[in-house]
Amino acid sequence: MGDTDTPDFNKARGFLIGFSVVVLMLWFFGADMTRFKLLGNEVYLRENVLHVWGVIGLSNFYLWLRFFQRIPKRGLRFDEQMHTLLDECLITVCRLRDKGKAFKAAALDAESDGDKLVKLKMTGYLPYRTQLEEEKDRGEYAPTGPWDYRFPNRARVEFTLTRTINSEGRVGFSHGGSGHESNPSKTLYRATVLYVFVKGAIVHSWFTDNIWPLLIGGVATVLALTNWLKINHFFLG
């Protein structure tokens, strides 16, 4: 039982999830809390039976608190994997939103040279990544990662354009020239972050490592304490 108070993050998470799942099962199936098995022996409770759920709730809260205290720095914020996913989604969203506008502008440029634009390829990147690389040697004032950038700089996307041109009946490629800058609105940015949160919770471990244990532990604690309050008639339920 000494390992219950371990400073190890993974063990703290394991104890919280394991105990919380048991609490949720006891609550869901309406278990008889006056008797249970301990080390293979049947144990019957005779005193303070009305406070069993209170003890369980406080125990679960202790495990929740110990896990919370051991979450790594910035553990509750997007990690590098989640920010990379956000970068990809921002590029895709901005490309879909601005493709028609960029094509129209490129087509007008081509017409001014007597050519016809056949196809336009947009390759996006986020300028803050370049800034992050350039400023990494600033010592204590240097940004430590994408999490140090905020809207609107965090959301700005620049596209390099590759044009397929029909010039005098011959089709060729045109690189460089004017690119295209996209600045999504705060509403669109927040919607993209929300989408990334949901998708990232499925495809990456950040959510299940840091957020999910807090949620399941919090729910189990609240349910246990609510049961205790109901049993002791602190409020009608």
Short mmCIF file of C-alpha atoms in Angstrom, two decimals:
data_model
loop_
_atom_site.label_atom_id
_atom_site.label_comp_id
_atom_site.label_asym_id
_atom_site.label_seq_id
_atom_site.Cartn_x
_atom_site.Cartn_y
_atom_site.Cartn_z
CA MET A 1 0.00 0.00 0.00
CA GLY A 2 3.03 2.29 0.32
CA ASP A 3 3.10 2.68 -3.46
CA THR A 4 -0.24 4.53 -3.28
CA ASP A 5 1.69 7.66 -2.33
CA THR A 6 4.34 7.21 -5.02
CA PRO A 7 5.72 10.33 -6.73
CA ASP A 8 5.66 8.46 -10.04
CA PHE A 9 3.23 10.06 -12.50
CA ASN A 10 2.23 6.83 -14.23
CA LYS A 11 1.50 5.04 -10.97
CA ALA A 12 -0.48 8.00 -9.66
CA ARG A 13 -2.55 7.94 -12.85
CA GLY A 14 -3.02 4.18 -12.62
CA PHE A 15 -4.25 4.32 -9.02
CA LEU A 16 -6.67 7.16 -9.82
CA ILE A 17 -8.16 5.47 -12.86
CA GLY A 18 -8.36 2.06 -11.20
CA PHE A 19 -10.01 3.31 -8.02
CA SER A 20 -12.34 5.62 -9.94
CA VAL A 21 -13.53 2.81 -12.20
CA VAL A 22 -14.33 0.70 -9.13
CA VAL A 23 -16.24 3.61 -7.56
CA LEU A 24 -18.24 4.13 -10.76
CA MET A 25 -19.10 0.43 -10.90
CA LEU A 26 -20.20 0.39 -7.26
CA TRP A 27 -22.38 3.44 -7.89
CA PHE A 28 -23.86 2.17 -11.15
CA PHE A 29 -24.75 -1.30 -9.86
CA GLY A 30 -25.93 -0.06 -6.46
CA ALA A 31 -23.52 -2.25 -4.52
CA ASP A 32 -24.24 -3.21 -0.90
CA MET A 33 -21.64 -1.16 0.95
CA THR A 34 -22.21 -2.86 4.32
CA ARG A 35 -20.08 -5.86 3.37
CA PHE A 36 -17.22 -6.63 1.01
CA LYS A 37 -14.24 -8.92 0.64
CA LEU A 38 -10.82 -7.85 1.85
CA LEU A 39 -7.82 -10.14 1.19
CA GLY A 40 -10.25 -13.01 0.58
CA ASN A 41 -12.16 -12.51 3.81
CA GLU A 42 -15.76 -11.33 4.09
CA VAL A 43 -15.90 -8.02 5.95
CA TYR A 44 -19.14 -6.72 7.49
CA LEU A 45 -19.47 -3.08 8.46
CA ARG A 46 -21.28 -2.40 11.73
CA GLU A 47 -20.52 1.24 12.59
CA ASN A 48 -20.67 4.46 10.57
CA VAL A 49 -22.19 2.57 7.65
CA LEU A 50 -23.96 5.75 6.53
CA HIS A 51 -20.58 7.36 5.88
CA VAL A 52 -19.03 4.68 3.64
CA TRP A 53 -19.64 6.71 0.48
CA GLY A 54 -18.17 9.78 2.14
CA VAL A 55 -14.95 7.91 2.95
CA ILE A 56 -14.81 6.53 -0.59
CA GLY A 57 -15.36 10.00 -2.06
CA LEU A 58 -12.63 11.58 0.07
CA SER A 59 -10.23 8.73 -0.77
CA ASN A 60 -10.90 9.22 -4.47
CA PHE A 61 -10.41 12.97 -4.12
CA TYR A 62 -7.04 12.34 -2.48
CA LEU A 63 -5.95 10.20 -5.44
CA TRP A 64 -7.29 12.86 -7.82
CA LEU A 65 -5.32 15.57 -6.03
CA ARG A 66 -2.10 13.56 -5.97
CA PHE A 67 -2.39 12.90 -9.71
CA PHE A 68 -3.13 16.57 -10.41
CA GLN A 69 -0.01 17.59 -8.48
CA ARG A 70 2.13 15.27 -10.61
CA ILE A 71 0.91 16.38 -14.04
CA PRO A 72 3.95 17.58 -16.01
CA LYS A 73 4.42 21.28 -16.72
CA ARG A 74 2.00 22.38 -19.46
CA GLY A 75 0.45 18.92 -19.24
CA LEU A 76 -3.06 20.37 -19.42
CA ARG A 77 -2.24 22.29 -22.59
CA PHE A 78 -1.70 20.92 -26.10
CA ASP A 79 1.63 19.12 -26.46
CA GLU A 80 3.83 19.15 -29.57
CA GLN A 81 1.81 16.40 -31.27
CA MET A 82 -1.43 18.29 -30.75
CA HIS A 83 0.07 21.52 -32.04
CA THR A 84 1.38 19.74 -35.12
CA LEU A 85 -2.13 18.44 -35.74
CA LEU A 86 -3.48 21.96 -35.26
CA ASP A 87 -0.96 23.27 -37.81
CA GLU A 88 -2.10 20.70 -40.36
CA CYS A 89 -5.77 21.46 -39.77
CA LEU A 90 -5.26 25.22 -40.00
CA ILE A 91 -3.49 24.80 -43.34
CA THR A 92 -6.29 22.58 -44.65
CA VAL A 93 -9.06 24.88 -43.43
CA CYS A 94 -7.42 28.00 -44.85
CA ARG A 95 -6.71 26.27 -48.16
CA LEU A 96 -10.34 25.24 -48.52
CA ARG A 97 -11.56 28.69 -47.54
CA ASP A 98 -9.20 30.69 -49.76
CA LYS A 99 -8.69 28.37 -52.73
CA GLY A 100 -11.21 30.18 -54.94
CA LYS A 101 -9.88 33.61 -54.01
CA ALA A 102 -6.26 32.59 -54.58
CA PHE A 103 -7.11 30.95 -57.91
CA LYS A 104 -8.93 34.06 -59.11
CA ALA A 105 -6.00 36.33 -58.21
CA ALA A 106 -3.48 33.98 -59.84
CA ALA A 107 -5.68 33.72 -62.95
CA LEU A 108 -5.74 37.51 -63.28
CA ASP A 109 -1.94 37.61 -63.02
CA ALA A 110 -1.67 34.96 -65.72
CA GLU A 111 -4.07 36.82 -68.00
CA SER A 112 -2.02 39.99 -67.65
CA ASP A 113 0.90 38.04 -69.15
CA GLY A 114 -1.26 36.61 -71.92
CA ASP A 115 -1.45 33.16 -70.34
CA LYS A 116 -4.25 31.05 -68.90
CA LEU A 117 -4.17 29.48 -65.44
CA VAL A 118 -5.10 25.80 -65.62
CA LYS A 119 -4.38 24.61 -62.09
CA LEU A 120 -3.13 26.03 -58.80
CA LYS A 121 -1.39 24.11 -56.04
CA MET A 122 -1.22 25.75 -52.60
CA THR A 123 1.48 24.61 -50.16
CA GLY A 124 0.96 26.10 -46.74
CA TYR A 125 3.17 26.76 -43.75
CA LEU A 126 2.81 28.74 -40.53
CA PRO A 127 5.29 31.63 -40.12
CA TYR A 128 5.36 31.25 -36.33
CA ARG A 129 7.29 28.02 -36.81
CA THR A 130 10.06 29.97 -38.53
CA GLN A 131 10.00 32.52 -35.72
CA LEU A 132 10.21 29.72 -33.17
CA GLU A 133 13.32 28.35 -34.85
CA GLU A 134 14.94 31.78 -35.20
CA GLU A 135 14.33 32.77 -31.57
CA LYS A 136 15.35 29.52 -29.89
CA ASP A 137 18.77 30.96 -28.94
CA ARG A 138 17.40 33.92 -26.97
CA GLY A 139 17.99 32.15 -23.67
CA GLU A 140 15.36 32.54 -20.98
CA TYR A 141 13.33 34.84 -23.23
CA ALA A 142 13.11 32.36 -26.08
CA PRO A 143 9.74 30.70 -26.80
CA THR A 144 9.79 27.07 -25.74
CA GLY A 145 7.23 25.80 -28.23
CA PRO A 146 4.02 26.51 -30.16
CA TRP A 147 2.13 26.96 -26.87
CA ASP A 148 3.90 30.30 -26.41
CA TYR A 149 2.17 31.79 -29.47
CA ARG A 150 -1.28 33.33 -29.46
CA PHE A 151 -3.94 34.33 -31.94
CA PRO A 152 -3.64 35.95 -34.48
CA ASN A 153 0.06 35.14 -35.04
CA ARG A 154 -0.54 31.50 -34.13
CA ALA A 155 -3.23 31.19 -36.80
CA ARG A 156 -1.64 33.01 -39.75
CA VAL A 157 -0.94 30.74 -42.71
CA GLU A 158 1.16 31.55 -45.75
CA PHE A 159 0.92 29.62 -49.01
CA THR A 160 3.45 29.21 -51.77
CA LEU A 161 1.74 28.79 -55.11
CA THR A 162 2.59 26.41 -57.92
CA ARG A 163 0.75 27.38 -61.09
CA THR A 164 -0.02 25.21 -64.10
CA ILE A 165 -0.08 27.65 -67.03
CA ASN A 166 -1.32 27.30 -70.60
CA SER A 167 0.91 29.61 -72.63
CA GLU A 168 0.41 29.73 -76.37
CA GLY A 169 -1.02 26.21 -76.36
CA ARG A 170 1.75 24.77 -74.23
CA VAL A 171 1.22 23.71 -70.64
CA GLY A 172 3.98 24.39 -68.13
CA PHE A 173 4.60 25.06 -64.44
CA SER A 174 5.27 28.36 -62.78
CA HIS A 175 6.78 28.54 -59.29
CA GLY A 176 7.35 31.48 -56.98
CA GLY A 177 5.95 34.89 -57.65
CA SER A 178 3.38 36.29 -55.28
CA GLY A 179 2.11 33.88 -52.65
CA HIS A 180 -1.05 34.02 -50.61
CA GLU A 181 -1.54 34.90 -46.95
CA SER A 182 -4.52 33.66 -44.95
CA ASN A 183 -5.64 35.11 -41.63
CA PRO A 184 -8.56 33.06 -40.24
CA SER A 185 -11.03 34.78 -37.95
CA LYS A 186 -11.01 34.04 -34.23
CA THR A 187 -14.27 32.12 -34.63
CA LEU A 188 -12.79 29.90 -37.34
CA TYR A 189 -9.62 29.45 -35.30
CA ARG A 190 -11.56 28.39 -32.21
CA ALA A 191 -13.67 25.98 -34.27
CA THR A 192 -10.47 24.43 -35.64
CA VAL A 193 -9.01 24.11 -32.13
CA LEU A 194 -12.20 22.39 -30.98
CA TYR A 195 -12.02 19.95 -33.91
CA VAL A 196 -8.36 19.24 -33.14
CA PHE A 197 -9.22 18.64 -29.48
CA VAL A 198 -11.78 15.98 -30.45
CA LYS A 199 -9.61 14.37 -33.12
CA GLY A 200 -6.48 14.54 -31.00
CA ALA A 201 -8.30 12.85 -28.11
CA ILE A 202 -8.74 9.86 -30.44
CA VAL A 203 -5.46 9.69 -32.35
CA HIS A 204 -2.97 10.96 -29.74
CA SER A 205 -2.28 10.06 -26.10
CA TRP A 206 -2.29 13.61 -24.67
CA PHE A 207 -5.97 13.49 -23.71
CA THR A 208 -5.96 10.00 -22.19
CA ASP A 209 -2.66 10.63 -20.38
CA ASN A 210 -3.51 13.94 -18.73
CA ILE A 211 -7.13 14.98 -19.14
CA TRP A 212 -9.16 11.76 -19.02
CA PRO A 213 -7.92 10.68 -15.55
CA LEU A 214 -8.96 14.06 -14.14
CA LEU A 215 -12.42 13.76 -15.69
CA ILE A 216 -13.14 10.19 -14.60
CA GLY A 217 -11.65 10.85 -11.16
CA GLY A 218 -13.71 14.00 -10.74
CA VAL A 219 -16.94 12.29 -11.81
CA ALA A 220 -16.34 9.33 -9.46
CA THR A 221 -15.59 11.66 -6.53
CA VAL A 222 -18.71 13.78 -7.13
CA LEU A 223 -20.95 10.70 -7.44
CA ALA A 224 -19.56 9.16 -4.24
CA LEU A 225 -20.01 12.35 -2.24
CA THR A 226 -23.48 12.89 -3.72
CA ASN A 227 -24.46 9.41 -2.60
CA TRP A 228 -23.15 10.19 0.87
CA LEU A 229 -25.19 13.40 1.02
CA LYS A 230 -28.36 11.60 -0.12
CA ILE A 231 -27.96 8.77 2.36
CA ASN A 232 -27.49 11.22 5.20
CA HIS A 233 -30.45 13.35 4.03
CA PHE A 234 -28.45 16.50 3.56
CA PHE A 235 -30.66 17.17 0.58
CA LEU A 236 -33.56 15.42 -1.09
CA GLY A 237 -32.67 13.47 -4.21
#
